[in-house]
PDB file of C-alpha atoms and ligand atoms in Angstrom:
ATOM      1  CA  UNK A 808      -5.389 -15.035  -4.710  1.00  0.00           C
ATOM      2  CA  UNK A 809      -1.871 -14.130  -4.706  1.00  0.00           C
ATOM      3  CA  UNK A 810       0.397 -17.335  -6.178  1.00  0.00           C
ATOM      4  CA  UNK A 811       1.896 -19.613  -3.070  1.00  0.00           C
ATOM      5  CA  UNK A 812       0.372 -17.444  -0.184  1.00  0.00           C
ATOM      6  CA  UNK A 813      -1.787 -19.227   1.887  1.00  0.00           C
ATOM      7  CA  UNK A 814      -5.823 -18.647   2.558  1.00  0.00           C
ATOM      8  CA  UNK A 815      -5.087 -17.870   6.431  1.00  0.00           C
ATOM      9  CA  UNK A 816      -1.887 -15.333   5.416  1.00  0.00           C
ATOM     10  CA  UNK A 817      -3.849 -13.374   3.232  1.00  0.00           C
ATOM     11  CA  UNK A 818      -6.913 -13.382   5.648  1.00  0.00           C
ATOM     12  CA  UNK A 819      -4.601 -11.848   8.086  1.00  0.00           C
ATOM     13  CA  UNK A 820      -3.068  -9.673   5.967  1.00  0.00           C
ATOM     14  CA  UNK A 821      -6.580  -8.548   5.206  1.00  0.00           C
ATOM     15  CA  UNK A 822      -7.341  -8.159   8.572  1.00  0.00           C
ATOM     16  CA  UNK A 823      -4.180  -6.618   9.983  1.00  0.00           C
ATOM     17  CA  UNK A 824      -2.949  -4.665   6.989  1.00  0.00           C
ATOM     18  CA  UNK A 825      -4.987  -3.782   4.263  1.00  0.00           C
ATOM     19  CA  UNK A 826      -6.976  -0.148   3.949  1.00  0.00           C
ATOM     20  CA  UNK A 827     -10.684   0.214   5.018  1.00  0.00           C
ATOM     21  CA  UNK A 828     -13.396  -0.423   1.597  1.00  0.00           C
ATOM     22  CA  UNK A 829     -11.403  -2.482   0.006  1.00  0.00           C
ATOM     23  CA  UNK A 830     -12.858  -5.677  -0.745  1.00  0.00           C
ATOM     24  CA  UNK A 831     -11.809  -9.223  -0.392  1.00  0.00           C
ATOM     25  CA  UNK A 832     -13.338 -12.455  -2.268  1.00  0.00           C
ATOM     26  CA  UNK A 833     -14.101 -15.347   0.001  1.00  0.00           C
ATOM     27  CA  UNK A 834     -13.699 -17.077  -3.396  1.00  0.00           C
ATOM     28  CA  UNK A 835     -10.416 -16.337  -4.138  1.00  0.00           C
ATOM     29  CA  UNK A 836      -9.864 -17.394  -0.627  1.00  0.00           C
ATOM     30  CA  UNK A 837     -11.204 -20.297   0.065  1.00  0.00           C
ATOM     31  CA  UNK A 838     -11.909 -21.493  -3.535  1.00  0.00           C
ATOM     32  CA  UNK A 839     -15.460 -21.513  -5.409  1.00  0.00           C
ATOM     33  CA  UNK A 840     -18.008 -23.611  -3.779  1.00  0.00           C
ATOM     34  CA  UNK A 841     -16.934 -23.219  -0.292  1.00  0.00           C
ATOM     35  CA  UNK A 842     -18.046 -20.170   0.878  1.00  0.00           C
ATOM     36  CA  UNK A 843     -21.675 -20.161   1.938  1.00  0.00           C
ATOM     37  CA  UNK A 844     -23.997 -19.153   4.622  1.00  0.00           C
ATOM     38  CA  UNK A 845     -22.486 -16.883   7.840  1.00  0.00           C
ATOM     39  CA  UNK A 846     -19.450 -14.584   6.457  1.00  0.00           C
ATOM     40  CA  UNK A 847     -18.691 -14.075   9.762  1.00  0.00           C
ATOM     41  CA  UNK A 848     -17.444 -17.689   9.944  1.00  0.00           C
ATOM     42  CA  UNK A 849     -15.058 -17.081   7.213  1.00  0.00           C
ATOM     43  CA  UNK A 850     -13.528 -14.412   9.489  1.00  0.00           C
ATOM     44  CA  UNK A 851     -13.187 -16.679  12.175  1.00  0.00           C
ATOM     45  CA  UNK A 852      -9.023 -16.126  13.868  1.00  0.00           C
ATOM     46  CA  UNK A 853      -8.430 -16.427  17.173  1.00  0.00           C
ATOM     47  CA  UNK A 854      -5.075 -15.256  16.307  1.00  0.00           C
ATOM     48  CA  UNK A 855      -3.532 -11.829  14.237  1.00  0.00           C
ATOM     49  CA  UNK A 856      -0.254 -10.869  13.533  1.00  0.00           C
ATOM     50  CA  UNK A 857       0.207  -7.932  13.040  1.00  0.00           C
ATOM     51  CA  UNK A 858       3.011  -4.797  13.988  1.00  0.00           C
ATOM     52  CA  UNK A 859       2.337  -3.430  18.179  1.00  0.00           C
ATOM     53  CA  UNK A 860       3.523   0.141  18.501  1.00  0.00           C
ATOM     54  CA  UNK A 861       3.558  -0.182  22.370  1.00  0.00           C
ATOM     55  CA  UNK A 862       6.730   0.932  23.983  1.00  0.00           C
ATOM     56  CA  UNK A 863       7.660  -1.982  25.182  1.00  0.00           C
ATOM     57  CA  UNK A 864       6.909  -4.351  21.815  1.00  0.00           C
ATOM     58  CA  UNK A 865       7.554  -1.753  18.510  1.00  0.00           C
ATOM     59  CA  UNK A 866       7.528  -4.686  16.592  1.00  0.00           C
ATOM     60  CA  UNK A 867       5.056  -7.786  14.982  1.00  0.00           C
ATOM     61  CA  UNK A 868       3.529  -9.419  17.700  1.00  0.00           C
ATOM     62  CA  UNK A 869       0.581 -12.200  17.926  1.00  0.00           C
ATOM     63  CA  UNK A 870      -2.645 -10.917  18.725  1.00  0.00           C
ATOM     64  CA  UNK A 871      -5.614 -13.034  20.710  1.00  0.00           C
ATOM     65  CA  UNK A 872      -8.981 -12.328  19.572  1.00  0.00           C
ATOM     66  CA  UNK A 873     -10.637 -11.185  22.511  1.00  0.00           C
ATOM     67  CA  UNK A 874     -13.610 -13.398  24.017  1.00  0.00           C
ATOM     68  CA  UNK A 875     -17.116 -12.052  24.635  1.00  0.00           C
ATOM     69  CA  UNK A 876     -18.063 -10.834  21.027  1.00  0.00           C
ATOM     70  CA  UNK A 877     -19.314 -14.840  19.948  1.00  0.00           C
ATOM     71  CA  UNK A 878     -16.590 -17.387  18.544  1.00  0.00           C
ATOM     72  CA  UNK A 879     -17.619 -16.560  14.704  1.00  0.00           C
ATOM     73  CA  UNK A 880     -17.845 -12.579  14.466  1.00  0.00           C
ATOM     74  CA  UNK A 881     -21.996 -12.821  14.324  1.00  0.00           C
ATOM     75  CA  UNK A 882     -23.267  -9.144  13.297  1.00  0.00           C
ATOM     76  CA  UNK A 883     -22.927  -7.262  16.478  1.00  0.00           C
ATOM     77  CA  UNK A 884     -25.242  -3.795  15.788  1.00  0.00           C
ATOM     78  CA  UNK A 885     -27.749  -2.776  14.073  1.00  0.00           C
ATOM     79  CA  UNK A 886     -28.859   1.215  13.698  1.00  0.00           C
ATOM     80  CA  UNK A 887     -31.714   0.917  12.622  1.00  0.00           C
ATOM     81  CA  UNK A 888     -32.909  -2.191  13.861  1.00  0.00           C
ATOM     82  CA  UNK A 889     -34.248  -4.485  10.917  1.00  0.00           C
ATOM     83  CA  UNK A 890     -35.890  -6.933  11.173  1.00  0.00           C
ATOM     84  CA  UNK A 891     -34.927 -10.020   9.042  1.00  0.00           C
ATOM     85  CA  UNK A 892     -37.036  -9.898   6.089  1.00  0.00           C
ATOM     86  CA  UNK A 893     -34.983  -6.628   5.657  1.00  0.00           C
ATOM     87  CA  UNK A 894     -31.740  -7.936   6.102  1.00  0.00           C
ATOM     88  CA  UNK A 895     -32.267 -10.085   3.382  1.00  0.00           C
ATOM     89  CA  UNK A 896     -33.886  -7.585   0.813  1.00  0.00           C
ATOM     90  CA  UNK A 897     -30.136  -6.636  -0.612  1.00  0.00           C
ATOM     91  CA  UNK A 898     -32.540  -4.121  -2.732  1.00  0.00           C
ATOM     92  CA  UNK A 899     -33.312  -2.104   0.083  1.00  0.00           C
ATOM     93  CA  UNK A 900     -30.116  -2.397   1.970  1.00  0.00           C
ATOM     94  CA  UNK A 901     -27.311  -0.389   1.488  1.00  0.00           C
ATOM     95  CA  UNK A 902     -24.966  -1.870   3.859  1.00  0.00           C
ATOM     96  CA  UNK A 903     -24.187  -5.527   4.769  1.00  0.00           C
ATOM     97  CA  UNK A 904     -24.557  -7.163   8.262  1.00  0.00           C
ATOM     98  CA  UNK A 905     -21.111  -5.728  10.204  1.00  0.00           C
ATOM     99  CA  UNK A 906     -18.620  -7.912  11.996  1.00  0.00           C
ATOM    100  CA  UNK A 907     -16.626  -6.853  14.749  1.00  0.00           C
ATOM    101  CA  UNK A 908     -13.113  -8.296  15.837  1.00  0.00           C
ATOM    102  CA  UNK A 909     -11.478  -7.338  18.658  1.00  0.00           C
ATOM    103  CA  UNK A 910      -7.437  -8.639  19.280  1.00  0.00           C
ATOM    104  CA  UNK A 911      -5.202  -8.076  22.429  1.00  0.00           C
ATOM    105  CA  UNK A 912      -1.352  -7.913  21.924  1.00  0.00           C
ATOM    106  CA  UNK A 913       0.165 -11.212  23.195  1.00  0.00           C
ATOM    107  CA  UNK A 914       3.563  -8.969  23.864  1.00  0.00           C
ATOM    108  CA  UNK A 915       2.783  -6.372  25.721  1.00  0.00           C
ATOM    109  CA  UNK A 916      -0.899  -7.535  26.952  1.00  0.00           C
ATOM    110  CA  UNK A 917      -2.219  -4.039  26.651  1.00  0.00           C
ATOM    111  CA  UNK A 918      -2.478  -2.965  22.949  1.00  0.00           C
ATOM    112  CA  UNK A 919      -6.178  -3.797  21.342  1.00  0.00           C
ATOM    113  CA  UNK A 920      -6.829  -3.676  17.662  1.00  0.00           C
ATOM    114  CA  UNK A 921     -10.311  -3.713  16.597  1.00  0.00           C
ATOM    115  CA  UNK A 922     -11.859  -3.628  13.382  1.00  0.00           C
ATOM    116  CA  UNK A 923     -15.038  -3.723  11.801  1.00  0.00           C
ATOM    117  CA  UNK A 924     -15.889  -5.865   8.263  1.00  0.00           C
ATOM    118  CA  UNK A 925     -18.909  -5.194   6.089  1.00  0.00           C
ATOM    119  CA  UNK A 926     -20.435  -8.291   4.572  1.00  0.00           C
ATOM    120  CA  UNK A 927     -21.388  -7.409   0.871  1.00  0.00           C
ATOM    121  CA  UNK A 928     -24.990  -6.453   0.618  1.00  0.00           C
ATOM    122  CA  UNK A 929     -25.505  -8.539  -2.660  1.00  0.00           C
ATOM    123  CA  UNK A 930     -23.992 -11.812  -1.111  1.00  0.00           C
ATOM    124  CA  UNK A 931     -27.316 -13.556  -1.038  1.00  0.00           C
ATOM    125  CA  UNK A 932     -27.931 -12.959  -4.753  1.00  0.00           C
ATOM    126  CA  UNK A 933     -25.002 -12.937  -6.575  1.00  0.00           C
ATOM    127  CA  UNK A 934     -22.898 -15.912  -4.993  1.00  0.00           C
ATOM    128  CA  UNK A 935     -20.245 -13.357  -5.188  1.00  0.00           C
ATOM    129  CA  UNK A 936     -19.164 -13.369  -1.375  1.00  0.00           C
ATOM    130  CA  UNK A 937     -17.274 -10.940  -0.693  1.00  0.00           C
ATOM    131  CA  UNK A 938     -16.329  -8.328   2.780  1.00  0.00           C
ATOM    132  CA  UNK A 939     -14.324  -5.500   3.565  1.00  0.00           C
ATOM    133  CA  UNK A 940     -13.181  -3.409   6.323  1.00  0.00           C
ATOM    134  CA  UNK A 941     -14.957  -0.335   6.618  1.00  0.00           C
ATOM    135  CA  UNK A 942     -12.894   0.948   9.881  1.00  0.00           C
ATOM    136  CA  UNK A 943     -10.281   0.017  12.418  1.00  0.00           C
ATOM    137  CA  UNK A 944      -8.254   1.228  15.271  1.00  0.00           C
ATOM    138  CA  UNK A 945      -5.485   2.646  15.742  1.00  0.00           C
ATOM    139  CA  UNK A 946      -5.956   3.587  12.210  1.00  0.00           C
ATOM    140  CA  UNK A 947      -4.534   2.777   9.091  1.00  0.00           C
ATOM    141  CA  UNK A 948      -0.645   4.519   9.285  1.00  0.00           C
ATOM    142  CA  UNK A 949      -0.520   7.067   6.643  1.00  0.00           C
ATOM    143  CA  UNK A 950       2.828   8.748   7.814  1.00  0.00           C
ATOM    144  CA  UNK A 951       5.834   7.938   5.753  1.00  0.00           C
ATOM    145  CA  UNK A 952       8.972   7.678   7.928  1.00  0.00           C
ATOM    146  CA  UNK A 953      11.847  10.425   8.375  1.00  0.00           C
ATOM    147  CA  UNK A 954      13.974   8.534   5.674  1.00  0.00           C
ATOM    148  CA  UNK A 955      11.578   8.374   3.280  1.00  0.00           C
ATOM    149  CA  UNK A 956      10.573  11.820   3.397  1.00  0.00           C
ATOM    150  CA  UNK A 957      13.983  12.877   2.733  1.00  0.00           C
ATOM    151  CA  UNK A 958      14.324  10.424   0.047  1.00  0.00           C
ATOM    152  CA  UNK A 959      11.705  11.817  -1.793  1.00  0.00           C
ATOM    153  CA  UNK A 960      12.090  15.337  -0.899  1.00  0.00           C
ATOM    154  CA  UNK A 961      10.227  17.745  -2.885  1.00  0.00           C
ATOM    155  CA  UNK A 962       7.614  14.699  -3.714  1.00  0.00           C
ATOM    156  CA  UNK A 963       6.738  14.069  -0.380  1.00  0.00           C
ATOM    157  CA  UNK A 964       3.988  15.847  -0.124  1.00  0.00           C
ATOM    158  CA  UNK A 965       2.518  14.160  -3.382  1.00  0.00           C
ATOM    159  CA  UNK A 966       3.473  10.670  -2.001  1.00  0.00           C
ATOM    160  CA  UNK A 967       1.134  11.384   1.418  1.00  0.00           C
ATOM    161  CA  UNK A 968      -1.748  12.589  -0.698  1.00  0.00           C
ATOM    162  CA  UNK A 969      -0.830   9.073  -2.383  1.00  0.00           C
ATOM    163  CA  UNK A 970      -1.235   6.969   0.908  1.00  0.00           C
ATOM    164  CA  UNK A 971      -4.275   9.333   1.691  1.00  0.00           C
ATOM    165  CA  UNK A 972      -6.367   7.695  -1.517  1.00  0.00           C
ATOM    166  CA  UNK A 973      -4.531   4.160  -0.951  1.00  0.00           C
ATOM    167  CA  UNK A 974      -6.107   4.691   2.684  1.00  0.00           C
ATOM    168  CA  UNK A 975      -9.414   5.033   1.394  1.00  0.00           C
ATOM    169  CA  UNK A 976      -8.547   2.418  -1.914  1.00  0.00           C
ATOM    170  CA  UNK A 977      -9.173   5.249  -4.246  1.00  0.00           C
ATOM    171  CA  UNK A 978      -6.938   3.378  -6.556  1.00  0.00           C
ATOM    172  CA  UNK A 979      -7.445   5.447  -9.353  1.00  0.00           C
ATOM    173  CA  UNK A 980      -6.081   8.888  -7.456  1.00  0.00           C
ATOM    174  CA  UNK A 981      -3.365   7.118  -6.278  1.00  0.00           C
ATOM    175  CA  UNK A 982      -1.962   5.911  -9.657  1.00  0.00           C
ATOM    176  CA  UNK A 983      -2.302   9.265 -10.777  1.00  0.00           C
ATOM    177  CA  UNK A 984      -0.291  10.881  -7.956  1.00  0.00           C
ATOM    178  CA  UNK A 985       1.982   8.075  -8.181  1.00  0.00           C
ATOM    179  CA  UNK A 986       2.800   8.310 -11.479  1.00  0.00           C
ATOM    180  CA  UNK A 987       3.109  12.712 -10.947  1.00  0.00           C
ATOM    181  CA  UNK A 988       5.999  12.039  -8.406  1.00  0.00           C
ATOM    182  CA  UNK A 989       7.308   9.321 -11.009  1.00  0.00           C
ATOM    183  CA  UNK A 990       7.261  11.920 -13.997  1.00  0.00           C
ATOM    184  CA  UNK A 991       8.915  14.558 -11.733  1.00  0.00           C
ATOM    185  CA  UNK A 992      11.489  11.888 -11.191  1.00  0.00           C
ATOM    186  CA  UNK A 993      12.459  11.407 -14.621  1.00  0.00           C
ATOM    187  CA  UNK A 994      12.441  14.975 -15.430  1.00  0.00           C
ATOM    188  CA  UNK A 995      15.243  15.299 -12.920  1.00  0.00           C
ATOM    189  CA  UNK A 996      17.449  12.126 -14.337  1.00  0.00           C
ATOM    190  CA  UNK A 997      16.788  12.909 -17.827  1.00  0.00           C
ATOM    191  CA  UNK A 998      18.460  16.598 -17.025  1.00  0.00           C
ATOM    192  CA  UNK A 999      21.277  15.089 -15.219  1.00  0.00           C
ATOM    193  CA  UNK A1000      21.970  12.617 -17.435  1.00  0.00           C
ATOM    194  CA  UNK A1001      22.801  15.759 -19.405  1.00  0.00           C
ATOM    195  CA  UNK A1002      21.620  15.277 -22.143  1.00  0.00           C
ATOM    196  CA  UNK A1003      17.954  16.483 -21.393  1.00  0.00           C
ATOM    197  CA  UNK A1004      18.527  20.063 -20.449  1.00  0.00           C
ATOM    198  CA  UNK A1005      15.737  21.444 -22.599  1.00  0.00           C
ATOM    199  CA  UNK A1006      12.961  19.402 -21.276  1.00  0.00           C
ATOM    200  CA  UNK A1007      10.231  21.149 -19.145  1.00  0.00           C
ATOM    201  CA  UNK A1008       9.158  20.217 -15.720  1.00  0.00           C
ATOM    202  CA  UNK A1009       6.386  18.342 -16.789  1.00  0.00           C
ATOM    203  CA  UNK A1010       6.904  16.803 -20.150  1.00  0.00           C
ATOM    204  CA  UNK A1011       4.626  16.396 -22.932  1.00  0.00           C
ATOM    205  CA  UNK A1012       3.427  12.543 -23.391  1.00  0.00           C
ATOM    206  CA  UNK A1013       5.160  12.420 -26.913  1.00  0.00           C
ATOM    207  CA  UNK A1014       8.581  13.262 -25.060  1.00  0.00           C
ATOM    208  CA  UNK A1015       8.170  10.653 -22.210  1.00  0.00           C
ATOM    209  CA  UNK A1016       9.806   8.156 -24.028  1.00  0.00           C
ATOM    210  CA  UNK A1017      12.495   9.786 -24.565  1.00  0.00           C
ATOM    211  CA  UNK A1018      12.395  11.243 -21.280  1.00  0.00           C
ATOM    212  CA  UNK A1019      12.690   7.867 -20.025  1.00  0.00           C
ATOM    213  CA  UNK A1020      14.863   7.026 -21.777  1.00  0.00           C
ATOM    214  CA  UNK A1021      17.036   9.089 -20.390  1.00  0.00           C
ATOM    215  CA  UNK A1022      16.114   8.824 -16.760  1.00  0.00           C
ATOM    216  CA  UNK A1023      17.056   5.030 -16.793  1.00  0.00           C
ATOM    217  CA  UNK A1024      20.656   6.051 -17.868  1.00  0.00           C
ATOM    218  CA  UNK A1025      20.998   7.938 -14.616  1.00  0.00           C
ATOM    219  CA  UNK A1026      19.590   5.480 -11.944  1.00  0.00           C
ATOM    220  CA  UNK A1027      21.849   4.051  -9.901  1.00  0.00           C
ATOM    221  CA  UNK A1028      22.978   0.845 -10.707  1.00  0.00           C
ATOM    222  CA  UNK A1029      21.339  -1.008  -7.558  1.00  0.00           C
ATOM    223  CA  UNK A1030      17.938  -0.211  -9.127  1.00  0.00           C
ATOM    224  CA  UNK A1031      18.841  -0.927 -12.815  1.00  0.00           C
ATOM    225  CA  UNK A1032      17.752  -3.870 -14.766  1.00  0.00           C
ATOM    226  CA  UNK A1033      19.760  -5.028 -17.525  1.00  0.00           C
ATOM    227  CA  UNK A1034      17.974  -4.716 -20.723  1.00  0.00           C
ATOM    228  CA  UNK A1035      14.997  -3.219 -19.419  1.00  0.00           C
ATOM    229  CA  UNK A1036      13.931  -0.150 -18.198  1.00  0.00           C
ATOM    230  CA  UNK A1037      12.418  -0.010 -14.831  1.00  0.00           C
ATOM    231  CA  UNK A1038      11.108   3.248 -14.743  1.00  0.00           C
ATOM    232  CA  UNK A1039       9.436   2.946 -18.495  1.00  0.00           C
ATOM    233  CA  UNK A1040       7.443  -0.432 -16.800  1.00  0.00           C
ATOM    234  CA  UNK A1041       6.371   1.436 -13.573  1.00  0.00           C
ATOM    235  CA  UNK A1042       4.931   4.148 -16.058  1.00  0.00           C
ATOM    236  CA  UNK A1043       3.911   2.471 -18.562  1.00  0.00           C
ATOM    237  CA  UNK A1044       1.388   0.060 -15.722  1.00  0.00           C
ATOM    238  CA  UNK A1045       0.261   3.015 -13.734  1.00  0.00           C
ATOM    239  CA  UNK A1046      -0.706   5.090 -17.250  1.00  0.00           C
ATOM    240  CA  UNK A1047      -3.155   2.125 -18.360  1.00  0.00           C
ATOM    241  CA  UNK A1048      -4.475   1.383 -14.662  1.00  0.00           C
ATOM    242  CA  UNK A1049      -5.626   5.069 -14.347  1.00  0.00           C
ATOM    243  CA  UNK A1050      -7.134   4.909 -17.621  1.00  0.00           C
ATOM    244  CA  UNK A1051      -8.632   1.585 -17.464  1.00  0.00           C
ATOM    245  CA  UNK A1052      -8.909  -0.226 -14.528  1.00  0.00           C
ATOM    246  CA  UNK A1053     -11.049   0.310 -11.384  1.00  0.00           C
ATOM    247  CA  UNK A1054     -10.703   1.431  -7.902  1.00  0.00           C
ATOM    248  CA  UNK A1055      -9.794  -2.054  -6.499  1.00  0.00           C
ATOM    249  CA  UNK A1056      -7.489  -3.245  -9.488  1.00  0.00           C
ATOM    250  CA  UNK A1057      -5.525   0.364  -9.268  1.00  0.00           C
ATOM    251  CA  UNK A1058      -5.263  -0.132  -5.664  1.00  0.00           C
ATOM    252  CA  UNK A1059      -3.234  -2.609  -5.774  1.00  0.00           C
ATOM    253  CA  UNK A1060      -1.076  -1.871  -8.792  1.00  0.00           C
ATOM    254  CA  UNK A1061      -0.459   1.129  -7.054  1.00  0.00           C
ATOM    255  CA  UNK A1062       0.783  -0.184  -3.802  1.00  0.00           C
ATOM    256  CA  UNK A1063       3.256  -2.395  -6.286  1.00  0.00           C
ATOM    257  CA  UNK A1064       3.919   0.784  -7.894  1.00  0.00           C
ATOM    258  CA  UNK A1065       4.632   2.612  -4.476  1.00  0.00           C
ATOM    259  CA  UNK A1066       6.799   0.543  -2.753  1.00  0.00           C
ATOM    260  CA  UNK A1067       9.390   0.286  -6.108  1.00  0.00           C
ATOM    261  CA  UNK A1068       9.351   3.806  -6.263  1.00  0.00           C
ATOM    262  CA  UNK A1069      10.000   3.859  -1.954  1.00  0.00           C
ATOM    263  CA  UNK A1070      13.321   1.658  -3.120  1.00  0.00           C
ATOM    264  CA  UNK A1071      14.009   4.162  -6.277  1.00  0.00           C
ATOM    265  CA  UNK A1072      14.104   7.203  -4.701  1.00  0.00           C
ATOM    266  CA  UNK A1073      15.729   5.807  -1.337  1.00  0.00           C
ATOM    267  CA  UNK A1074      18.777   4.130  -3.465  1.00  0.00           C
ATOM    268  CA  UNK A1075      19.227   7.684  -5.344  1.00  0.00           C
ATOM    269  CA  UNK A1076      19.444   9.478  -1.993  1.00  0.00           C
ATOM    270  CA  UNK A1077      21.546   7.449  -0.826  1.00  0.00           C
ATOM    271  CA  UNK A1078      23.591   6.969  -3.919  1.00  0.00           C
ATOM    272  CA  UNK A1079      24.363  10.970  -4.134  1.00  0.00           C
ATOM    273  CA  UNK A1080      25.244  10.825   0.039  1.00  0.00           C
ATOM    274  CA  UNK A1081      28.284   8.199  -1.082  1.00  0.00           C
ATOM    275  CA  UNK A1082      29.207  10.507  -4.140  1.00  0.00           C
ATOM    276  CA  UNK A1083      29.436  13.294  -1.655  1.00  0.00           C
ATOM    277  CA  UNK A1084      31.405  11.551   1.026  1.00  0.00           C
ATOM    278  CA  UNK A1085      33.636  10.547  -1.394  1.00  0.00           C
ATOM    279  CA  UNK A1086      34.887  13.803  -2.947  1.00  0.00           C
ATOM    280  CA  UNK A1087      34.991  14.984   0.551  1.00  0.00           C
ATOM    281  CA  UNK A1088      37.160  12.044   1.290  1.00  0.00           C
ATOM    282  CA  UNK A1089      39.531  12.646  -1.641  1.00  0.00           C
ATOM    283  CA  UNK A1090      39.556  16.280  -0.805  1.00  0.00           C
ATOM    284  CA  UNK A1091      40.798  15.859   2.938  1.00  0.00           C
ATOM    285  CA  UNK A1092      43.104  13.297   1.454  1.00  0.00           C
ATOM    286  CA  UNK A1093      44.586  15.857  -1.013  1.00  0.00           C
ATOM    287  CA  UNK A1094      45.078  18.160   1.802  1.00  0.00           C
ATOM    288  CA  UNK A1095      46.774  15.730   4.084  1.00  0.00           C
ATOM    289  CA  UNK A1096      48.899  14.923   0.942  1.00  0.00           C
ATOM    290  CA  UNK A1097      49.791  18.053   0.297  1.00  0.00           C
ATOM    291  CA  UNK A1098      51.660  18.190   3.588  1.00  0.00           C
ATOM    292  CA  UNK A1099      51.032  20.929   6.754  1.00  0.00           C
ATOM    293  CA  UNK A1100      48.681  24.060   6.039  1.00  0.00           C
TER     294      UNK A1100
HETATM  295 ZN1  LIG B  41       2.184  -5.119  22.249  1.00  0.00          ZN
END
């Protein structure tokens, strides 16, 4: 569990915000020992907040769970029917009994978000208790906004394939196209920095460092840290994820990953727009100095 967030916040957050397969611990939730029994209880909210892209709300809004699906989220289907000596032979089953939740906007009493969470198979046996979402709608939001797009401009299209994985918590892809759109990146400092003008567009892992090195010298100052090098620690955690760590773990060094790099490429953007203002400030200054044309 994430240090000082509470069980219920991160059981929303769960619900409301994370991608479909990727797994929460009731441990880790609720602490070891608690969780037994139903895991439908443990998914017991009557309420959900969570963002409402009705016209008239566009913002985070409380949810009600909706009644008429049973107060604790009991499996609700089925297909095929088993009968419950199969339910509990996790050898034979592939999939856990699913819970659905249903949740009507509070704001605009006419949005629904529903979702469905898998109980793991293996619950019974292991003591590991543990569900996930396996679908939703509306569905997870994989479109980056207008201003990010532009931030990232030639990367975008790398950054959606990106979300596309983190959708689907392939971790592991989206490390690796995170960490693409972060070597482009520093290929582009490192040249401007000018001192880098004979590096390729890809560089070789020997010449990252330096590479790096570089880059950092040419980040805006809103995104530098003072005796470290933000773009060498981004690199340097997505490189040994991909390598080492699985779907779930890169998941979510990934989405840490992502959003620095969203605040990265936005502050360069938007760096170079004040450079250019400026000199076209000073230039229509110079011409007004310079007296009538
Ligand atoms: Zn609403």
């Amino acid at each position: 569990m994430t240090e000082g967030v509470q069980p219920h916040e991160r059981l929303n957050a769960f619900i409301a915000d994370d991608p479909i397969y990727k797994w929460l611990d009731l441990q880790d939730l609720w602490g070891e020992g608690n969780v037994s029994g139903n895991l439908g209880s443990y998914l017991s909210t009557d309420k959900l907040y969570r963002r409402c892209e009705h016209p008239r709300c566009k913002t985070g809004r409380p949810f009600n769970r909706m009644p008429g699906e049973g107060m604790y989220g009991t499996a609700f289907h089925q297909e095929p029917g088993l009968s419950s000596e199969q339910m509990h032979d996790a050898a034979w089953l592939a999939a856990g009994p699913v819970h659905s939740l249903t949740f009507l906007c509070t704001g605009c009493n006419s949005s629904v978000f529903q979702c469905w969470i898998e109980a793991h198979p293996q619950n019974r046996h292991t003591g590991r208790q543990r569900v996930r979402k396996i679908g939703q709608v509306p569905p997870y939001e994989i479109s980056p906004s207008e201003d990010l797009l532009d931030a990232l401009g030639d990367d975008a299209d790398l950054y959606k394939k990106a979300l596309a994985c983190l959708s689907q918590s392939y971790g592991v892809a989206a490390c690796a196209y995170l960490r693409r759109i972060l070597e482009n990146l520093t290929v582009r400092l490192a040249k401007e920095s000018g001192e880098g003008g004979e590096l390729g567009t890809v560089p070789e892992e020997r010449d990252m460092e330096t590479t790096i090195r570089l880059a950092n010298e040419a980040l805006p100052d809103s995104v530098k840290i003072p005796g470290r090098n933000p773009l060498s620690i981004v690199y340097g955690r997505l490189s040994v994820s991909l390598h080492r760590k699985d779907d779930q773990e890169c998941a979510e060094i990934a989405e840490k990953a992502k959003r620095q790099l969203e605040l990265i490429f936005t502050r360069i953007r938007d760096e170079r727009r004040q450079r250019r203002q400026r000199r076209e400030y000073e230039d229509v200054m110079k011409e007004l100095e310079s007296g009538p044309s």
